[in-house]
Amino acid sequence: MKPKTKLPEHIAIIMDGNGRWATSKGLARKEGHKEGSLAIDRLMDIAIEIGIKNISLYAFSTENWKRPIAEVRAIFGLLEDFIDSRLDSILSKNIKILHSGSRKMIPPGSLKRIDRAVDVTANNKGIVINFCLNYGSQDEILNAFHKIIQNRLKKKKSLEKEIKPEEMEEALYTYPLPPVDMLIRTAGEKRVSNFLLWQIAYAEIYFTDTLWPDFDKKSLHDALDWYASRTRKFGGLEK
Ligand code: FPP
């Protein structure tokens, strides 16, 4: 493969279609999530090879609590297995793990593993993999306002002063990640589902019918080729 001329600095992915992948093969939905976690493994290696700097993965939304408890448990169980079995290889590949989302309600065992992964990879300088877990953009924005107010009260600063974009960004779960350049959604649905609404303001949005468990090297290259063909104007005029 040729090196890409224009790479997104931050890719966000809505990993949709695990359930459909499993159902189409006569398997239980949790088998689709399991195969989805293998697709994450594959993606990390390909992204390192290509030189992508940051990837945010929508692993569990604030709305996914509406799913049957067995499925919720299966997803958190997979996350725990993922960290337990791969932390050494994550470290050796210089991957830095981040978590974006609310800590409330995440099972303690999962929180312990995610905190450990964030902690032990904190000084890694390679690709950043940001697990968006118990993440919802509306929750993130409300939480950011709350943090700003608390911070101003603590520092005895005025609550009247206008909020600048930088102050808002520092209060988001994703800080200090850069804005999203390309949002990928798999499995054919065309919506953004409460994912990184602030951060995708000028993102290029790529939809593919490929189900997440089938997302492979070619799928990522297709998305990156499409991205390289886009002209980004950020509301201005073409240069
Ligand atoms: C959406 O597909 C997928 C999710 C809600 C969960 C994503 C989880 C993983 C990829 C595996 C978790 C593992 C780790 C390591 C975080 P869907 O279930 O909504 O699919 P459907 O629309 O076909 O039913």
mmCIF file of C-alpha atoms and ligand atoms in Angstrom:
data_model
loop_
_atom_site.group_PDB
_atom_site.id
_atom_site.type_symbol
_atom_site.label_atom_id
_atom_site.label_comp_id
_atom_site.label_asym_id
_atom_site.label_seq_id
_atom_site.Cartn_x
_atom_site.Cartn_y
_atom_site.Cartn_z
ATOM 1 C CA MET A 1 0.000 0.000 0.000
ATOM 2 C CA LYS A 2 1.200 3.536 -0.812
ATOM 3 C CA PRO A 3 1.673 5.874 2.177
ATOM 4 C CA LYS A 4 -1.364 8.140 2.476
ATOM 5 C CA THR A 5 -0.895 11.780 1.614
ATOM 6 C CA LYS A 6 -3.437 13.053 4.116
ATOM 7 C CA LEU A 7 -4.083 11.088 7.302
ATOM 8 C CA PRO A 8 -6.725 11.975 9.897
ATOM 9 C CA GLU A 9 -5.082 12.779 13.211
ATOM 10 C CA HIS A 10 -8.077 11.497 15.167
ATOM 11 C CA ILE A 11 -10.496 8.810 13.958
ATOM 12 C CA ALA A 12 -13.675 8.024 15.887
ATOM 13 C CA ILE A 13 -15.513 4.776 15.236
ATOM 14 C CA ILE A 14 -19.090 3.716 15.967
ATOM 15 C CA MET A 15 -18.539 -0.041 15.946
ATOM 16 C CA ASP A 16 -22.040 -1.080 14.875
ATOM 17 C CA GLY A 17 -23.337 -4.410 13.611
ATOM 18 C CA ASN A 18 -22.013 -6.942 16.127
ATOM 19 C CA GLY A 19 -25.524 -8.228 16.823
ATOM 20 C CA ARG A 20 -26.421 -8.561 13.142
ATOM 21 C CA TRP A 21 -23.126 -10.315 12.428
ATOM 22 C CA ALA A 22 -23.941 -12.924 15.088
ATOM 23 C CA THR A 23 -27.610 -13.337 14.140
ATOM 24 C CA SER A 24 -26.708 -13.825 10.464
ATOM 25 C CA LYS A 25 -24.548 -16.767 11.517
ATOM 26 C CA GLY A 26 -27.136 -18.244 13.889
ATOM 27 C CA LEU A 27 -25.027 -17.254 16.916
ATOM 28 C CA ALA A 28 -25.909 -15.472 20.166
ATOM 29 C CA ARG A 29 -25.431 -11.661 20.083
ATOM 30 C CA LYS A 30 -22.581 -11.874 22.585
ATOM 31 C CA GLU A 31 -20.586 -13.858 20.014
ATOM 32 C CA GLY A 32 -20.838 -10.814 17.753
ATOM 33 C CA HIS A 33 -19.383 -8.609 20.496
ATOM 34 C CA LYS A 34 -16.601 -11.157 21.011
ATOM 35 C CA GLU A 35 -15.749 -11.049 17.318
ATOM 36 C CA GLY A 36 -15.999 -7.242 17.591
ATOM 37 C CA SER A 37 -13.286 -7.224 20.231
ATOM 38 C CA LEU A 38 -11.037 -9.201 17.844
ATOM 39 C CA ALA A 39 -11.705 -6.517 15.235
ATOM 40 C CA ILE A 40 -10.388 -3.939 17.765
ATOM 41 C CA ASP A 41 -7.183 -5.982 18.104
ATOM 42 C CA ARG A 42 -6.768 -6.080 14.346
ATOM 43 C CA LEU A 43 -7.529 -2.378 14.006
ATOM 44 C CA MET A 44 -4.888 -1.379 16.566
ATOM 45 C CA ASP A 45 -2.171 -3.220 14.638
ATOM 46 C CA ILE A 46 -3.186 -1.826 11.243
ATOM 47 C CA ALA A 47 -3.513 1.705 12.619
ATOM 48 C CA ILE A 48 -0.010 1.499 14.150
ATOM 49 C CA GLU A 49 1.358 0.273 10.817
ATOM 50 C CA ILE A 50 -0.264 3.203 8.986
ATOM 51 C CA GLY A 51 0.742 5.806 11.575
ATOM 52 C CA ILE A 52 -2.663 6.926 12.893
ATOM 53 C CA LYS A 53 -2.199 8.921 16.107
ATOM 54 C CA ASN A 54 -5.568 8.732 17.908
ATOM 55 C CA ILE A 55 -8.611 6.451 17.727
ATOM 56 C CA SER A 56 -11.783 6.788 19.801
ATOM 57 C CA LEU A 57 -13.949 3.667 19.958
ATOM 58 C CA TYR A 58 -17.615 3.720 20.970
ATOM 59 C CA ALA A 59 -17.618 0.600 23.154
ATOM 60 C CA PHE A 60 -20.668 1.283 25.360
ATOM 61 C CA SER A 61 -23.035 4.255 25.299
ATOM 62 C CA THR A 62 -25.023 5.847 28.125
ATOM 63 C CA GLU A 63 -28.074 4.458 26.289
ATOM 64 C CA ASN A 64 -26.755 0.877 26.051
ATOM 65 C CA TRP A 65 -27.924 0.254 29.662
ATOM 66 C CA LYS A 66 -31.365 -0.290 28.079
ATOM 67 C CA ARG A 67 -30.122 -3.633 26.677
ATOM 68 C CA PRO A 68 -30.815 -6.944 28.460
ATOM 69 C CA ILE A 69 -28.582 -7.321 31.520
ATOM 70 C CA ALA A 70 -26.932 -10.460 30.062
ATOM 71 C CA GLU A 71 -25.753 -8.491 27.023
ATOM 72 C CA VAL A 72 -24.514 -5.585 29.182
ATOM 73 C CA ARG A 73 -22.566 -8.075 31.322
ATOM 74 C CA ALA A 74 -21.138 -9.747 28.226
ATOM 75 C CA ILE A 75 -19.800 -6.425 26.882
ATOM 76 C CA PHE A 76 -18.155 -5.451 30.201
ATOM 77 C CA GLY A 77 -16.824 -9.011 30.532
ATOM 78 C CA LEU A 78 -15.215 -8.710 27.099
ATOM 79 C CA LEU A 79 -13.652 -5.403 28.042
ATOM 80 C CA GLU A 80 -12.195 -6.999 31.175
ATOM 81 C CA ASP A 81 -10.843 -9.989 29.191
ATOM 82 C CA PHE A 82 -9.478 -7.615 26.576
ATOM 83 C CA ILE A 83 -7.440 -5.696 29.151
ATOM 84 C CA ASP A 84 -6.394 -8.784 31.146
ATOM 85 C CA SER A 85 -5.150 -10.639 28.112
ATOM 86 C CA ARG A 86 -3.631 -7.774 26.156
ATOM 87 C CA LEU A 87 -2.158 -5.292 28.598
ATOM 88 C CA ASP A 88 1.387 -6.643 28.154
ATOM 89 C CA SER A 89 1.153 -6.473 24.373
ATOM 90 C CA ILE A 90 -0.462 -2.998 24.578
ATOM 91 C CA LEU A 91 2.538 -1.866 26.640
ATOM 92 C CA SER A 92 5.061 -3.421 24.289
ATOM 93 C CA LYS A 93 3.365 -1.746 21.302
ATOM 94 C CA ASN A 94 3.667 1.648 23.063
ATOM 95 C CA ILE A 95 -0.141 2.112 22.978
ATOM 96 C CA LYS A 96 -1.642 4.681 25.322
ATOM 97 C CA ILE A 97 -5.122 3.852 26.659
ATOM 98 C CA LEU A 98 -7.641 6.533 27.611
ATOM 99 C CA HIS A 99 -11.185 6.301 28.907
ATOM 100 C CA SER A 100 -13.902 8.793 27.983
ATOM 101 C CA GLY A 101 -17.242 8.592 29.720
ATOM 102 C CA SER A 102 -18.992 8.669 33.053
ATOM 103 C CA ARG A 103 -17.548 6.481 35.807
ATOM 104 C CA LYS A 104 -20.994 6.128 37.394
ATOM 105 C CA MET A 105 -22.518 2.634 37.061
ATOM 106 C CA ILE A 106 -19.484 0.982 35.396
ATOM 107 C CA PRO A 107 -18.992 -2.354 37.214
ATOM 108 C CA PRO A 108 -16.106 -2.025 39.735
ATOM 109 C CA GLY A 109 -14.082 -4.834 38.083
ATOM 110 C CA SER A 110 -14.222 -3.066 34.710
ATOM 111 C CA LEU A 111 -13.379 0.305 36.250
ATOM 112 C CA LYS A 112 -10.394 -1.217 38.042
ATOM 113 C CA ARG A 113 -9.027 -2.650 34.777
ATOM 114 C CA ILE A 114 -9.618 0.469 32.727
ATOM 115 C CA ASP A 115 -7.957 2.627 35.416
ATOM 116 C CA ARG A 116 -5.001 0.262 35.484
ATOM 117 C CA ALA A 117 -4.687 0.295 31.682
ATOM 118 C CA VAL A 118 -4.821 4.124 31.656
ATOM 119 C CA ASP A 119 -2.339 4.299 34.504
ATOM 120 C CA VAL A 120 0.302 1.892 33.222
ATOM 121 C CA THR A 121 0.202 3.234 29.653
ATOM 122 C CA ALA A 122 0.202 6.909 30.695
ATOM 123 C CA ASN A 123 3.782 7.530 29.511
ATOM 124 C CA ASN A 124 3.455 5.628 26.241
ATOM 125 C CA LYS A 125 4.035 7.805 23.212
ATOM 126 C CA GLY A 126 2.551 5.657 20.429
ATOM 127 C CA ILE A 127 -1.049 5.471 19.217
ATOM 128 C CA VAL A 128 -3.786 6.598 21.632
ATOM 129 C CA ILE A 129 -6.759 4.236 21.915
ATOM 130 C CA ASN A 130 -9.604 6.007 23.667
ATOM 131 C CA PHE A 131 -12.294 3.641 24.943
ATOM 132 C CA CYS A 132 -15.583 5.510 25.067
ATOM 133 C CA LEU A 133 -17.323 3.509 27.739
ATOM 134 C CA ASN A 134 -20.529 4.624 29.416
ATOM 135 C CA TYR A 135 -20.127 7.573 27.086
ATOM 136 C CA GLY A 136 -22.827 9.929 25.810
ATOM 137 C CA SER A 137 -22.178 13.352 24.375
ATOM 138 C CA GLN A 138 -25.090 15.021 26.114
ATOM 139 C CA ASP A 139 -23.899 13.630 29.438
ATOM 140 C CA GLU A 140 -20.361 14.831 28.590
ATOM 141 C CA ILE A 141 -21.528 18.362 27.848
ATOM 142 C CA LEU A 142 -23.646 18.594 31.024
ATOM 143 C CA ASN A 143 -20.740 17.186 33.026
ATOM 144 C CA ALA A 144 -18.401 19.755 31.454
ATOM 145 C CA PHE A 145 -20.660 22.655 32.514
ATOM 146 C CA HIS A 146 -20.809 21.218 35.998
ATOM 147 C CA LYS A 147 -16.987 20.954 36.133
ATOM 148 C CA ILE A 148 -16.583 24.529 34.892
ATOM 149 C CA ILE A 149 -18.964 25.839 37.562
ATOM 150 C CA GLN A 150 -17.253 23.811 40.319
ATOM 151 C CA ASN A 151 -13.849 24.959 39.161
ATOM 152 C CA ARG A 152 -14.862 28.618 39.086
ATOM 153 C CA LEU A 153 -16.454 28.369 42.530
ATOM 154 C CA LYS A 154 -13.295 26.724 43.909
ATOM 155 C CA LYS A 155 -11.078 29.433 42.424
ATOM 156 C CA LYS A 156 -13.561 32.162 43.484
ATOM 157 C CA LYS A 157 -13.948 33.204 39.838
ATOM 158 C CA SER A 158 -17.069 34.833 38.440
ATOM 159 C CA LEU A 159 -19.821 32.568 37.137
ATOM 160 C CA GLU A 160 -20.959 35.412 34.885
ATOM 161 C CA LYS A 161 -17.856 35.413 32.676
ATOM 162 C CA GLU A 162 -18.480 33.858 29.279
ATOM 163 C CA ILE A 163 -17.215 30.319 28.683
ATOM 164 C CA LYS A 164 -14.499 30.195 26.029
ATOM 165 C CA PRO A 165 -14.203 27.119 23.749
ATOM 166 C CA GLU A 166 -10.838 26.207 25.356
ATOM 167 C CA GLU A 167 -12.386 26.170 28.847
ATOM 168 C CA MET A 168 -15.161 23.914 27.542
ATOM 169 C CA GLU A 169 -12.743 21.590 25.754
ATOM 170 C CA GLU A 170 -10.620 21.152 28.858
ATOM 171 C CA ALA A 171 -13.731 20.029 30.722
ATOM 172 C CA LEU A 172 -14.734 17.363 28.168
ATOM 173 C CA TYR A 173 -14.064 13.672 28.848
ATOM 174 C CA THR A 174 -11.878 13.500 25.720
ATOM 175 C CA TYR A 175 -9.420 16.233 26.773
ATOM 176 C CA PRO A 176 -6.605 16.529 25.601
ATOM 177 C CA LEU A 177 -7.465 14.660 22.395
ATOM 178 C CA PRO A 178 -7.647 16.806 19.243
ATOM 179 C CA PRO A 179 -10.936 17.269 17.340
ATOM 180 C CA VAL A 180 -12.165 14.271 15.343
ATOM 181 C CA ASP A 181 -11.130 14.415 11.667
ATOM 182 C CA MET A 182 -13.053 11.374 10.482
ATOM 183 C CA LEU A 183 -16.011 9.572 12.058
ATOM 184 C CA ILE A 184 -16.580 6.039 10.775
ATOM 185 C CA ARG A 185 -19.862 4.234 11.368
ATOM 186 C CA THR A 186 -20.132 0.623 10.312
ATOM 187 C CA ALA A 187 -23.217 -1.513 9.563
ATOM 188 C CA GLY A 188 -25.153 0.861 7.329
ATOM 189 C CA GLU A 189 -26.943 3.107 9.834
ATOM 190 C CA LYS A 190 -26.586 6.818 9.107
ATOM 191 C CA ARG A 191 -26.700 8.566 12.454
ATOM 192 C CA VAL A 192 -24.226 9.837 15.024
ATOM 193 C CA SER A 193 -25.995 8.428 18.119
ATOM 194 C CA ASN A 194 -24.860 10.867 20.811
ATOM 195 C CA PHE A 195 -21.175 10.264 19.981
ATOM 196 C CA LEU A 196 -18.612 13.075 20.331
ATOM 197 C CA LEU A 197 -21.068 15.763 19.188
ATOM 198 C CA TRP A 198 -18.751 18.642 20.149
ATOM 199 C CA GLN A 199 -15.622 16.950 18.763
ATOM 200 C CA ILE A 200 -17.085 16.039 15.315
ATOM 201 C CA ALA A 201 -18.060 19.632 14.457
ATOM 202 C CA TYR A 202 -16.053 19.553 11.187
ATOM 203 C CA ALA A 203 -15.357 15.829 10.910
ATOM 204 C CA GLU A 204 -15.751 13.996 7.633
ATOM 205 C CA ILE A 205 -18.338 11.271 8.199
ATOM 206 C CA TYR A 206 -17.806 7.882 6.556
ATOM 207 C CA PHE A 207 -20.562 5.291 6.487
ATOM 208 C CA THR A 208 -19.952 1.717 5.409
ATOM 209 C CA ASP A 209 -22.272 -1.284 5.218
ATOM 210 C CA THR A 210 -19.512 -3.543 6.575
ATOM 211 C CA LEU A 211 -20.469 -5.000 9.956
ATOM 212 C CA TRP A 212 -17.939 -4.174 12.696
ATOM 213 C CA PRO A 213 -16.646 -7.763 13.147
ATOM 214 C CA ASP A 214 -15.812 -7.813 9.412
ATOM 215 C CA PHE A 215 -13.991 -4.458 9.463
ATOM 216 C CA ASP A 216 -10.465 -5.294 8.299
ATOM 217 C CA LYS A 217 -7.338 -3.782 6.786
ATOM 218 C CA LYS A 218 -9.023 -3.126 3.435
ATOM 219 C CA SER A 219 -12.002 -1.487 5.187
ATOM 220 C CA LEU A 220 -9.687 0.948 6.986
ATOM 221 C CA HIS A 221 -7.716 1.696 3.818
ATOM 222 C CA ASP A 222 -10.982 2.343 1.918
ATOM 223 C CA ALA A 223 -12.053 4.819 4.624
ATOM 224 C CA LEU A 224 -8.650 6.526 4.603
ATOM 225 C CA ASP A 225 -8.610 6.780 0.788
ATOM 226 C CA TRP A 226 -12.050 8.378 0.899
ATOM 227 C CA TYR A 227 -10.833 10.789 3.612
ATOM 228 C CA ALA A 228 -7.766 11.734 1.536
ATOM 229 C CA SER A 229 -10.076 12.640 -1.354
ATOM 230 C CA ARG A 230 -12.118 15.106 0.729
ATOM 231 C CA THR A 231 -11.579 18.850 0.625
ATOM 232 C CA ARG A 232 -11.858 20.240 4.138
ATOM 233 C CA LYS A 233 -12.819 23.897 4.407
ATOM 234 C CA PHE A 234 -13.874 24.227 8.050
ATOM 235 C CA GLY A 235 -16.516 26.750 7.019
ATOM 236 C CA GLY A 236 -14.014 28.814 5.056
ATOM 237 C CA LEU A 237 -13.248 28.809 1.340
ATOM 238 C CA GLU A 238 -11.145 26.293 -0.537
ATOM 239 C CA LYS A 239 -7.460 27.257 -0.604
HETATM 240 C C1 FPP B 1 -22.968 -2.066 18.504
HETATM 241 O O1 FPP B 1 -23.412 -3.205 17.793
HETATM 242 C C2 FPP B 1 -21.897 -2.465 19.408
HETATM 243 C C3 FPP B 1 -21.905 -2.251 20.764
HETATM 244 C C4 FPP B 1 -23.014 -1.604 21.469
HETATM 245 C C5 FPP B 1 -20.827 -2.758 21.615
HETATM 246 C C6 FPP B 1 -19.447 -2.615 21.059
HETATM 247 C C7 FPP B 1 -18.599 -3.579 21.738
HETATM 248 C C8 FPP B 1 -17.533 -4.231 21.217
HETATM 249 C C9 FPP B 1 -16.994 -3.970 19.855
HETATM 250 C C10 FPP B 1 -16.825 -5.269 21.985
HETATM 251 C C11 FPP B 1 -16.498 -4.844 23.392
HETATM 252 C C12 FPP B 1 -15.129 -5.126 23.676
HETATM 253 C C13 FPP B 1 -14.228 -4.220 24.066
HETATM 254 C C14 FPP B 1 -12.829 -4.628 24.133
HETATM 255 C C15 FPP B 1 -14.591 -2.846 24.413
HETATM 256 P P1 FPP B 1 -24.903 -3.723 18.017
HETATM 257 O O2 FPP B 1 -24.875 -4.709 19.117
HETATM 258 O O3 FPP B 1 -25.821 -2.563 18.255
HETATM 259 O O4 FPP B 1 -25.180 -4.400 16.646
HETATM 260 P P2 FPP B 1 -26.606 -4.523 15.920
HETATM 261 O O5 FPP B 1 -27.054 -3.130 15.550
HETATM 262 O O6 FPP B 1 -26.290 -5.353 14.698
HETATM 263 O O7 FPP B 1 -27.531 -5.209 16.879
#
